[in-house]
GROMACS .gro file of C-alpha atoms in nm:
model
  140
    1MET     CA    1  14.171   0.134  -7.962
    2LEU     CA    2  13.836  -0.025  -7.974
    3ASP     CA    3  13.916  -0.187  -7.630
    4ASN     CA    4  13.914   0.170  -7.482
    5SER     CA    5  13.638   0.361  -7.665
    6GLY     CA    6  13.382   0.067  -7.676
    7LEU     CA    7  13.178  -0.051  -7.971
    8PHE     CA    8  12.855   0.096  -8.129
    9ASP     CA    9  12.631   0.264  -7.887
   10GLU     CA   10  12.317   0.083  -7.916
   11GLN     CA   11  12.111   0.369  -7.798
   12LEU     CA   12  12.150   0.536  -8.111
   13GLY     CA   13  11.911   0.476  -8.389
   14ALA     CA   14  12.168   0.652  -8.660
   15LEU     CA   15  12.506   0.791  -8.644
   16GLN     CA   16  12.657   0.495  -8.455
   17ASP     CA   17  12.981   0.529  -8.695
   18TYR     CA   18  12.994   0.876  -8.606
   19ASP     CA   19  12.951   0.841  -8.215
   20LEU     CA   20  13.236   0.565  -8.243
   21TRP     CA   21  13.458   0.799  -8.439
   22LEU     CA   22  13.439   1.076  -8.175
   23ARG     CA   23  13.531   0.800  -7.887
   24ILE     CA   24  13.805   0.687  -8.083
   25SER     CA   25  13.931   1.045  -8.141
   26GLU     CA   26  13.970   1.064  -7.744
   27PHE     CA   27  14.237   0.790  -7.737
   28GLY     CA   28  14.449   0.917  -8.028
   29LYS     CA   29  14.518   1.160  -8.328
   30VAL     CA   30  14.302   1.117  -8.584
   31LEU     CA   31  14.453   1.190  -8.931
   32VAL     CA   32  14.294   1.259  -9.274
   33ILE     CA   33  14.396   1.069  -9.600
   34PRO     CA   34  14.333   1.336  -9.878
   35LYS     CA   35  14.237   1.068 -10.109
   36GLU     CA   36  13.910   0.884 -10.191
   37MET     CA   37  13.986   0.534 -10.060
   38VAL     CA   38  13.646   0.388 -10.082
   39ASN     CA   39  13.338   0.377 -10.331
   40TYR     CA   40  13.025   0.459 -10.148
   41TYR     CA   41  12.665   0.376 -10.292
   42ASN     CA   42  12.366   0.540 -10.191
   43TYR     CA   43  12.063   0.330 -10.292
   44THR     CA   44  11.743   0.509 -10.266
   45THR     CA   45  11.529   0.182 -10.241
   46GLY     CA   46  11.519  -0.064  -9.977
   47LYS     CA   47  11.508  -0.035  -9.599
   48GLN     CA   48  11.811   0.126  -9.443
   49VAL     CA   49  11.848   0.365  -9.109
   50SER     CA   50  11.864   0.643  -9.308
   51ALA     CA   51  11.524   0.591  -9.447
   52ILE     CA   52  11.379   0.768  -9.134
   53THR     CA   53  11.515   1.136  -9.074
   54ASP     CA   54  11.366   1.155  -8.727
   55ARG     CA   55  11.635   0.900  -8.643
   56TYR     CA   56  11.886   1.117  -8.733
   57VAL     CA   57  11.719   1.415  -8.563
   58ASP     CA   58  11.705   1.218  -8.222
   59ALA     CA   59  12.085   1.077  -8.290
   60ILE     CA   60  12.202   1.436  -8.316
   61ALA     CA   61  12.056   1.561  -8.007
   62TYR     CA   62  12.150   1.237  -7.830
   63ILE     CA   63  12.513   1.294  -7.942
   64ASN     CA   64  12.537   1.662  -7.852
   65LYS     CA   65  12.408   1.593  -7.508
   66LYS     CA   66  12.637   1.295  -7.498
   67TYR     CA   67  12.951   1.521  -7.586
   68SER     CA   68  12.810   1.845  -7.454
   69ARG     CA   69  13.158   1.927  -7.259
   70ARG     CA   70  13.341   1.859  -7.559
   71ILE     CA   71  13.119   2.093  -7.786
   72ASN     CA   72  13.125   2.349  -7.491
   73ASN     CA   73  13.505   2.336  -7.557
   74LEU     CA   74  13.496   2.432  -7.915
   75SER     CA   75  13.557   2.779  -8.062
   76PRO     CA   76  13.257   2.979  -8.140
   77GLU     CA   77  13.363   2.946  -8.516
   78GLU     CA   78  13.388   2.555  -8.463
   79LYS     CA   79  13.041   2.549  -8.288
   80VAL     CA   80  12.892   2.759  -8.593
   81ILE     CA   81  13.054   2.480  -8.828
   82LYS     CA   82  12.926   2.211  -8.635
   83GLU     CA   83  12.566   2.358  -8.601
   84SER     CA   84  12.562   2.409  -8.987
   85CYS     CA   85  12.681   2.058  -9.064
   86ASP     CA   86  12.424   1.928  -8.832
   87TYR     CA   87  12.154   2.075  -9.038
   88TYR     CA   88  12.324   2.005  -9.369
   89LEU     CA   89  12.323   1.646  -9.267
   90LEU     CA   90  11.931   1.639  -9.184
   91ALA     CA   91  11.849   1.856  -9.480
   92ASN     CA   92  12.039   1.547  -9.713
   93LYS     CA   93  11.854   1.264  -9.504
   94ALA     CA   94  11.514   1.421  -9.570
   95MET     CA   95  11.581   1.496  -9.924
   96ARG     CA   96  11.681   1.136  -9.959
   97ASN     CA   97  11.378   1.025  -9.778
   98ASN     CA   98  11.167   1.237 -10.042
   99ASN     CA   99  11.084   1.493  -9.778
  100LYS     CA  100  11.149   1.814 -10.001
  101LYS     CA  101  10.965   2.043  -9.763
  102LEU     CA  102  11.156   1.929  -9.442
  103SER     CA  103  11.505   1.930  -9.642
  104ARG     CA  104  11.460   2.290  -9.751
  105SER     CA  105  11.386   2.397  -9.393
  106TYR     CA  106  11.693   2.215  -9.263
  107PHE     CA  107  11.902   2.366  -9.570
  108ILE     CA  108  11.739   2.721  -9.490
  109LYS     CA  109  11.878   2.677  -9.119
  110ALA     CA  110  12.204   2.560  -9.238
  111LEU     CA  111  12.232   2.866  -9.458
  112ARG     CA  112  12.115   3.110  -9.186
  113VAL     CA  113  12.386   2.973  -8.952
  114ARG     CA  114  12.691   2.961  -9.207
  115PHE     CA  115  12.639   3.067  -9.564
  116ARG     CA  116  12.795   2.798  -9.792
  117LEU     CA  117  12.739   2.810 -10.142
  118LYS     CA  118  12.724   2.420 -10.141
  119TYR     CA  119  12.426   2.451  -9.925
  120LEU     CA  120  12.239   2.705 -10.160
  121ILE     CA  121  12.314   2.473 -10.441
  122TYR     CA  122  12.159   2.167 -10.260
  123TYR     CA  123  11.874   2.373 -10.169
  124VAL     CA  124  11.801   2.472 -10.534
  125PHE     CA  125  11.831   2.060 -10.600
  126THR     CA  126  11.542   2.001 -10.336
  127PHE     CA  127  11.319   2.120 -10.639
  128THR     CA  128  11.413   1.826 -10.834
  129SER     CA  129  11.452   1.465 -10.759
  130TYR     CA  130  11.720   1.304 -10.500
  131ARG     CA  131  11.852   1.093 -10.811
  132THR     CA  132  11.910   1.419 -10.981
  133LEU     CA  133  12.125   1.567 -10.727
  134LEU     CA  134  12.336   1.216 -10.694
  135LYS     CA  135  12.406   1.247 -11.072
  136PHE     CA  136  12.559   1.599 -11.015
  137ARG     CA  137  12.668   1.585 -10.655
  138ARG     CA  138  13.035   1.504 -10.753
  139TYR     CA  139  13.027   1.845 -10.922
  140ILE     CA  140  12.945   2.070 -10.638
   0.00000   0.00000   0.00000
């Protein structure tokens, strides 16, 4: 499948894995395993791609342009879900990077596009630390 879809897009400063999954999905059916299969650790220290929120803003714009034909084929409801998820992702990255004001603005945008209780709860957590959010995230 990787032979057909290609590897990571080096034009992207972030979300290379997401872009790869989008390309892979063009060559077969993607299934969901409804069970946690991996432990994910989110370190708040050290240099990571996720340390720069603007990389994600640029990556989302790039991906939306790259896959505009596929996005245009989404139903109106699917487009709303995608847009709110984009804002949610940016809000989380901004919060991780300790930019609470930017995080709040993205959570508000996500809530305006599509109200989700989860987004509202995360918004409230922007008035605390990211570490506090990480402690409670599994309960949200």
